[in-house]
Structures are given as C-alpha cells and as structure tokens.
Amino acid sequence: MTRKKLKLAFITNDSARKATFNKWKKGLMKKVSELSILCSIDTCAIIYSPYESQPEVWPDTQGVHRVLAQFKRMPGMEQSKKMVNQESFIQKRIANASEQWGFAIMIQVQPNV
Amino acid sequence: MTRKKLKLAFITNDSARKATFNKWKKGLMKKVSELSILCSIDTCAIIYSPYESQPEVWPDTQGVHRVLAQFKRMPGMEQSKKMVNQESFIQKRIANASEQWGFAIMIQVQPNV
DNA sequence: TTTACTATGTATAATGA
DNA sequence: TTCATTATACATAGTAA
C-alpha cells in the first residue's frame, strides 16, 4: 500500500485513470450534495455522453429541472450563451466524437451564503 | 481546535456558513482543476450573480468559451434545454432576487476516461 | 473488469489574531 | 470581517481478491 503523494499529471495508465476518475467523480458528487445541505443551496449534477441516451443526473430529474430553469434565467448565463454563440468558429473545429463526453455540476447559491 | 465530525445540516450561523461555503468552494475548484489534469479533461467553472456584471470564471474566459461551446453541442444538453423549456411554470413561481445567485462547474470528459 | 480494504495524503472546523 | 494555524475528519492511491 503506502499511498504516495498525489503527482499532479496526466495518468497514462488507462485503468488507473478510469479508477481515479470514478473515485473523484464520486467524491465531487458527495461534496456537491453536502454543500447543498450545509448552505441550503439548490444543486444538481449532470454527466452526459453521446453514447448514453439519458444523462446521469443528481439528485434527480426534478432537481435538475429546477436548477437548470434557474440557471437559464441568470444574467450570467445569458452572457455565457452569448459567448457560446460567438464561439461558433471553435465549434467548427470540433469534429471527433472523442470530445463528446461531459460532466456538469451546477449549484445554485442563495445571496446569504 | 479539536475539529468535530461534520454534522450534515444547515449551518444557521451566518458567518460560519459563509466561511464554510468559501472553503468548500475553494476545495471544489481545486479538485475540479486537478481532475482536469489527472484525466486530461477540459473543465470550467462559473460563479455568477445578478449583482455582479461579470461571472467569476475558471480557468479563464477562453476556457469557459471552449467548454460551454462543447456543452451546448451535447445531446444531453439539448435534452436539458428541452426540460428547462417545459419548466416554465416553475420559472413563473420564482420571483424574488434571493434565488438569483448561481455557481456552475462543467467538466468535459474524454471517452477514454 | 468491479469491490473492499486501509495507510496515508489532503481538506477543513475551530480557533486566535 | 478575513487570514493563518493546526488537529483531526475525511478522501483516496495502491493493493488484493
């Protein structure tokens, strides 16, 4: 055993990288859910992939609905959408399916946080 | 000192809650950035608020552009947008500014993860 | 492959300035 | 209030089944 200090670099071994990703994903999800409780914040997480018909969501579909609806209303999000539209030249460069996986966490924060 | 075991419940003390939020936000950001390196994943984070003209972004605006452009192209995201549209009745219920803060983390995952 | 274990690295609660 | 400290709760790298 004897765990080593984390070396912050790409994990070249495929299985080790996958194992690490799954552990870290689990840890991030847990932290997001706990932060939600500790600070009374609405949160959700989405893990999506072109190879899956349904994105993996947390805490549930209804929770995702609620946070995304709010997210969409944000002035900051409007700005982000505008940025995205301006990035069409980047979208055109993206062609290979290898870039079509994603993972999203969204947390809504009350002003009293 | 003598740190206690985390009690998973709303932190009623305002300053304690704010301190915890800031620590956890920092920790989440760090983990997201490290996961990005360990697994060669494109990531970004946005903290937005109607009271700030610019959302706080990580790693930088360009990085946010790249990830959001990709995010928008996702089949999962299309589905999410559809869900949001169906949630207009919820949007109508949301009226007070107290719900207009937000924080988003998005991580793009390569299929080889 | 996934799961379980556990020693150890890391994050952070509580404190003091 | 925010910053720095530090003891300790917690997450997880490496291993084995």
PDB file of C-alpha atoms in Angstrom, chain B:
ATOM      1  CA  MET B   1      -9.467  23.478  17.994  1.00  0.00           C
ATOM      2  CA  THR B   2     -10.401  19.825  18.116  1.00  0.00           C
ATOM      3  CA  ARG B   3     -12.328  19.584  14.927  1.00  0.00           C
ATOM      4  CA  LYS B   4     -15.675  17.854  15.275  1.00  0.00           C
ATOM      5  CA  LYS B   5     -17.192  15.359  12.945  1.00  0.00           C
ATOM      6  CA  LEU B   6     -19.125  17.103  10.193  1.00  0.00           C
ATOM      7  CA  LYS B   7     -22.781  17.428  11.071  1.00  0.00           C
ATOM      8  CA  LEU B   8     -24.633  17.342   7.804  1.00  0.00           C
ATOM      9  CA  ALA B   9     -27.197  20.048   8.408  1.00  0.00           C
ATOM     10  CA  PHE B  10     -27.851  23.665   7.503  1.00  0.00           C
ATOM     11  CA  ILE B  11     -25.359  25.955   9.200  1.00  0.00           C
ATOM     12  CA  THR B  12     -27.552  28.532  10.852  1.00  0.00           C
ATOM     13  CA  ASN B  13     -24.763  30.891  11.883  1.00  0.00           C
ATOM     14  CA  ASP B  14     -24.327  33.341   9.030  1.00  0.00           C
ATOM     15  CA  SER B  15     -20.608  33.936   9.294  1.00  0.00           C
ATOM     16  CA  ALA B  16     -19.855  30.268   9.878  1.00  0.00           C
ATOM     17  CA  ARG B  17     -21.942  29.336   6.852  1.00  0.00           C
ATOM     18  CA  LYS B  18     -20.216  31.888   4.669  1.00  0.00           C
ATOM     19  CA  ALA B  19     -16.802  30.705   5.836  1.00  0.00           C
ATOM     20  CA  THR B  20     -17.719  27.109   5.134  1.00  0.00           C
ATOM     21  CA  PHE B  21     -19.066  27.987   1.718  1.00  0.00           C
ATOM     22  CA  ASN B  22     -15.884  29.797   0.779  1.00  0.00           C
ATOM     23  CA  LYS B  23     -13.708  26.920   1.958  1.00  0.00           C
ATOM     24  CA  TRP B  24     -15.770  24.343   0.166  1.00  0.00           C
ATOM     25  CA  LYS B  25     -15.930  26.431  -2.992  1.00  0.00           C
ATOM     26  CA  LYS B  26     -12.155  26.705  -2.978  1.00  0.00           C
ATOM     27  CA  GLY B  27     -11.824  22.978  -2.367  1.00  0.00           C
ATOM     28  CA  LEU B  28     -14.250  22.126  -5.170  1.00  0.00           C
ATOM     29  CA  MET B  29     -12.467  24.433  -7.591  1.00  0.00           C
ATOM     30  CA  LYS B  30      -9.150  22.822  -6.721  1.00  0.00           C
ATOM     31  CA  LYS B  31     -10.492  19.317  -7.184  1.00  0.00           C
ATOM     32  CA  VAL B  32     -12.083  20.237 -10.479  1.00  0.00           C
ATOM     33  CA  SER B  33      -8.811  21.717 -11.723  1.00  0.00           C
ATOM     34  CA  GLU B  34      -6.813  18.711 -10.545  1.00  0.00           C
ATOM     35  CA  LEU B  35      -9.235  16.243 -12.088  1.00  0.00           C
ATOM     36  CA  SER B  36      -8.785  18.174 -15.302  1.00  0.00           C
ATOM     37  CA  ILE B  37      -5.063  17.488 -15.242  1.00  0.00           C
ATOM     38  CA  LEU B  38      -5.159  13.914 -13.960  1.00  0.00           C
ATOM     39  CA  CYS B  39      -7.624  12.746 -16.602  1.00  0.00           C
ATOM     40  CA  SER B  40      -6.959  15.258 -19.388  1.00  0.00           C
ATOM     41  CA  ILE B  41     -10.418  16.718 -19.121  1.00  0.00           C
ATOM     42  CA  ASP B  42     -11.489  20.180 -20.215  1.00  0.00           C
ATOM     43  CA  THR B  43     -13.141  21.908 -17.302  1.00  0.00           C
ATOM     44  CA  CYS B  44     -14.532  25.256 -16.395  1.00  0.00           C
ATOM     45  CA  ALA B  45     -16.349  26.838 -13.530  1.00  0.00           C
ATOM     46  CA  ILE B  46     -18.616  29.844 -13.382  1.00  0.00           C
ATOM     47  CA  ILE B  47     -19.851  31.708 -10.369  1.00  0.00           C
ATOM     48  CA  TYR B  48     -22.498  34.184 -11.413  1.00  0.00           C
ATOM     49  CA  SER B  49     -24.764  36.614  -9.709  1.00  0.00           C
ATOM     50  CA  PRO B  50     -27.215  39.301 -10.828  1.00  0.00           C
ATOM     51  CA  TYR B  51     -25.298  41.695  -8.608  1.00  0.00           C
ATOM     52  CA  GLU B  52     -22.018  41.220 -10.444  1.00  0.00           C
ATOM     53  CA  SER B  53     -21.528  42.370 -14.007  1.00  0.00           C
ATOM     54  CA  GLN B  54     -19.060  39.593 -14.731  1.00  0.00           C
ATOM     55  CA  PRO B  55     -19.304  35.983 -13.605  1.00  0.00           C
ATOM     56  CA  GLU B  56     -16.264  34.651 -11.809  1.00  0.00           C
ATOM     57  CA  VAL B  57     -14.755  32.081 -14.108  1.00  0.00           C
ATOM     58  CA  TRP B  58     -12.180  29.322 -14.038  1.00  0.00           C
ATOM     59  CA  PRO B  59      -9.717  28.715 -15.605  1.00  0.00           C
ATOM     60  CA  ASP B  60     -10.252  31.825 -17.762  1.00  0.00           C
ATOM     61  CA  THR B  61     -12.760  33.267 -20.187  1.00  0.00           C
ATOM     62  CA  GLN B  62     -11.306  31.355 -23.093  1.00  0.00           C
ATOM     63  CA  GLY B  63     -11.576  28.108 -21.176  1.00  0.00           C
ATOM     64  CA  VAL B  64     -15.195  28.875 -20.380  1.00  0.00           C
ATOM     65  CA  HIS B  65     -15.860  29.605 -24.043  1.00  0.00           C
ATOM     66  CA  ARG B  66     -14.411  26.278 -25.065  1.00  0.00           C
ATOM     67  CA  VAL B  67     -16.302  24.195 -22.555  1.00  0.00           C
ATOM     68  CA  LEU B  68     -19.624  25.949 -22.981  1.00  0.00           C
ATOM     69  CA  ALA B  69     -19.416  25.672 -26.752  1.00  0.00           C
ATOM     70  CA  GLN B  70     -18.912  21.949 -26.339  1.00  0.00           C
ATOM     71  CA  PHE B  71     -21.558  21.732 -23.644  1.00  0.00           C
ATOM     72  CA  LYS B  72     -24.080  23.335 -25.965  1.00  0.00           C
ATOM     73  CA  ARG B  73     -23.403  20.718 -28.624  1.00  0.00           C
ATOM     74  CA  MET B  74     -24.063  17.800 -26.274  1.00  0.00           C
ATOM     75  CA  PRO B  75     -27.117  15.623 -26.892  1.00  0.00           C
ATOM     76  CA  GLY B  76     -27.531  15.596 -23.125  1.00  0.00           C
ATOM     77  CA  MET B  77     -27.538  19.365 -23.079  1.00  0.00           C
ATOM     78  CA  GLU B  78     -30.158  19.525 -25.795  1.00  0.00           C
ATOM     79  CA  GLN B  79     -32.297  17.325 -23.651  1.00  0.00           C
ATOM     80  CA  SER B  80     -31.682  19.510 -20.645  1.00  0.00           C
ATOM     81  CA  LYS B  81     -32.672  22.618 -22.568  1.00  0.00           C
ATOM     82  CA  LYS B  82     -35.885  20.917 -23.567  1.00  0.00           C
ATOM     83  CA  MET B  83     -36.535  20.053 -19.951  1.00  0.00           C
ATOM     84  CA  VAL B  84     -35.983  23.654 -18.971  1.00  0.00           C
ATOM     85  CA  ASN B  85     -38.462  24.882 -21.534  1.00  0.00           C
ATOM     86  CA  GLN B  86     -41.051  22.551 -20.102  1.00  0.00           C
ATOM     87  CA  GLU B  87     -40.405  24.034 -16.703  1.00  0.00           C
ATOM     88  CA  SER B  88     -41.755  27.498 -17.445  1.00  0.00           C
ATOM     89  CA  PHE B  89     -44.404  27.060 -14.773  1.00  0.00           C
ATOM     90  CA  ILE B  90     -41.625  26.746 -12.252  1.00  0.00           C
ATOM     91  CA  GLN B  91     -39.879  29.840 -13.595  1.00  0.00           C
ATOM     92  CA  LYS B  92     -43.063  31.823 -13.048  1.00  0.00           C
ATOM     93  CA  ARG B  93     -43.084  30.857  -9.413  1.00  0.00           C
ATOM     94  CA  ILE B  94     -39.583  32.155  -8.931  1.00  0.00           C
ATOM     95  CA  ALA B  95     -39.770  35.860  -8.369  1.00  0.00           C
ATOM     96  CA  ASN B  96     -37.505  37.003  -5.595  1.00  0.00           C
ATOM     97  CA  ALA B  97     -33.940  38.096  -6.190  1.00  0.00           C
ATOM     98  CA  SER B  98     -32.809  35.885  -3.356  1.00  0.00           C
ATOM     99  CA  GLU B  99     -32.747  32.984  -5.786  1.00  0.00           C
ATOM    100  CA  GLN B 100     -30.654  34.754  -8.385  1.00  0.00           C
ATOM    101  CA  TRP B 101     -27.197  33.651  -7.467  1.00  0.00           C
ATOM    102  CA  GLY B 102     -25.563  30.708  -9.027  1.00  0.00           C
ATOM    103  CA  PHE B 103     -22.430  28.689  -9.409  1.00  0.00           C
ATOM    104  CA  ALA B 104     -21.709  26.248 -12.177  1.00  0.00           C
ATOM    105  CA  ILE B 105     -18.968  23.773 -12.758  1.00  0.00           C
ATOM    106  CA  MET B 106     -18.693  21.993 -16.061  1.00  0.00           C
ATOM    107  CA  ILE B 107     -16.235  19.291 -16.843  1.00  0.00           C
ATOM    108  CA  GLN B 108     -15.691  17.790 -20.226  1.00  0.00           C
ATOM    109  CA  VAL B 109     -14.737  14.172 -20.237  1.00  0.00           C
ATOM    110  CA  GLN B 110     -12.864  12.314 -22.932  1.00  0.00           C
ATOM    111  CA  PRO B 111     -14.283   8.872 -23.790  1.00  0.00           C
ATOM    112  CA  ASN B 112     -11.071   7.204 -22.696  1.00  0.00           C
ATOM    113  CA  VAL B 113     -11.658   8.205 -19.107  1.00  0.00           C
TER     114      VAL B 113
END
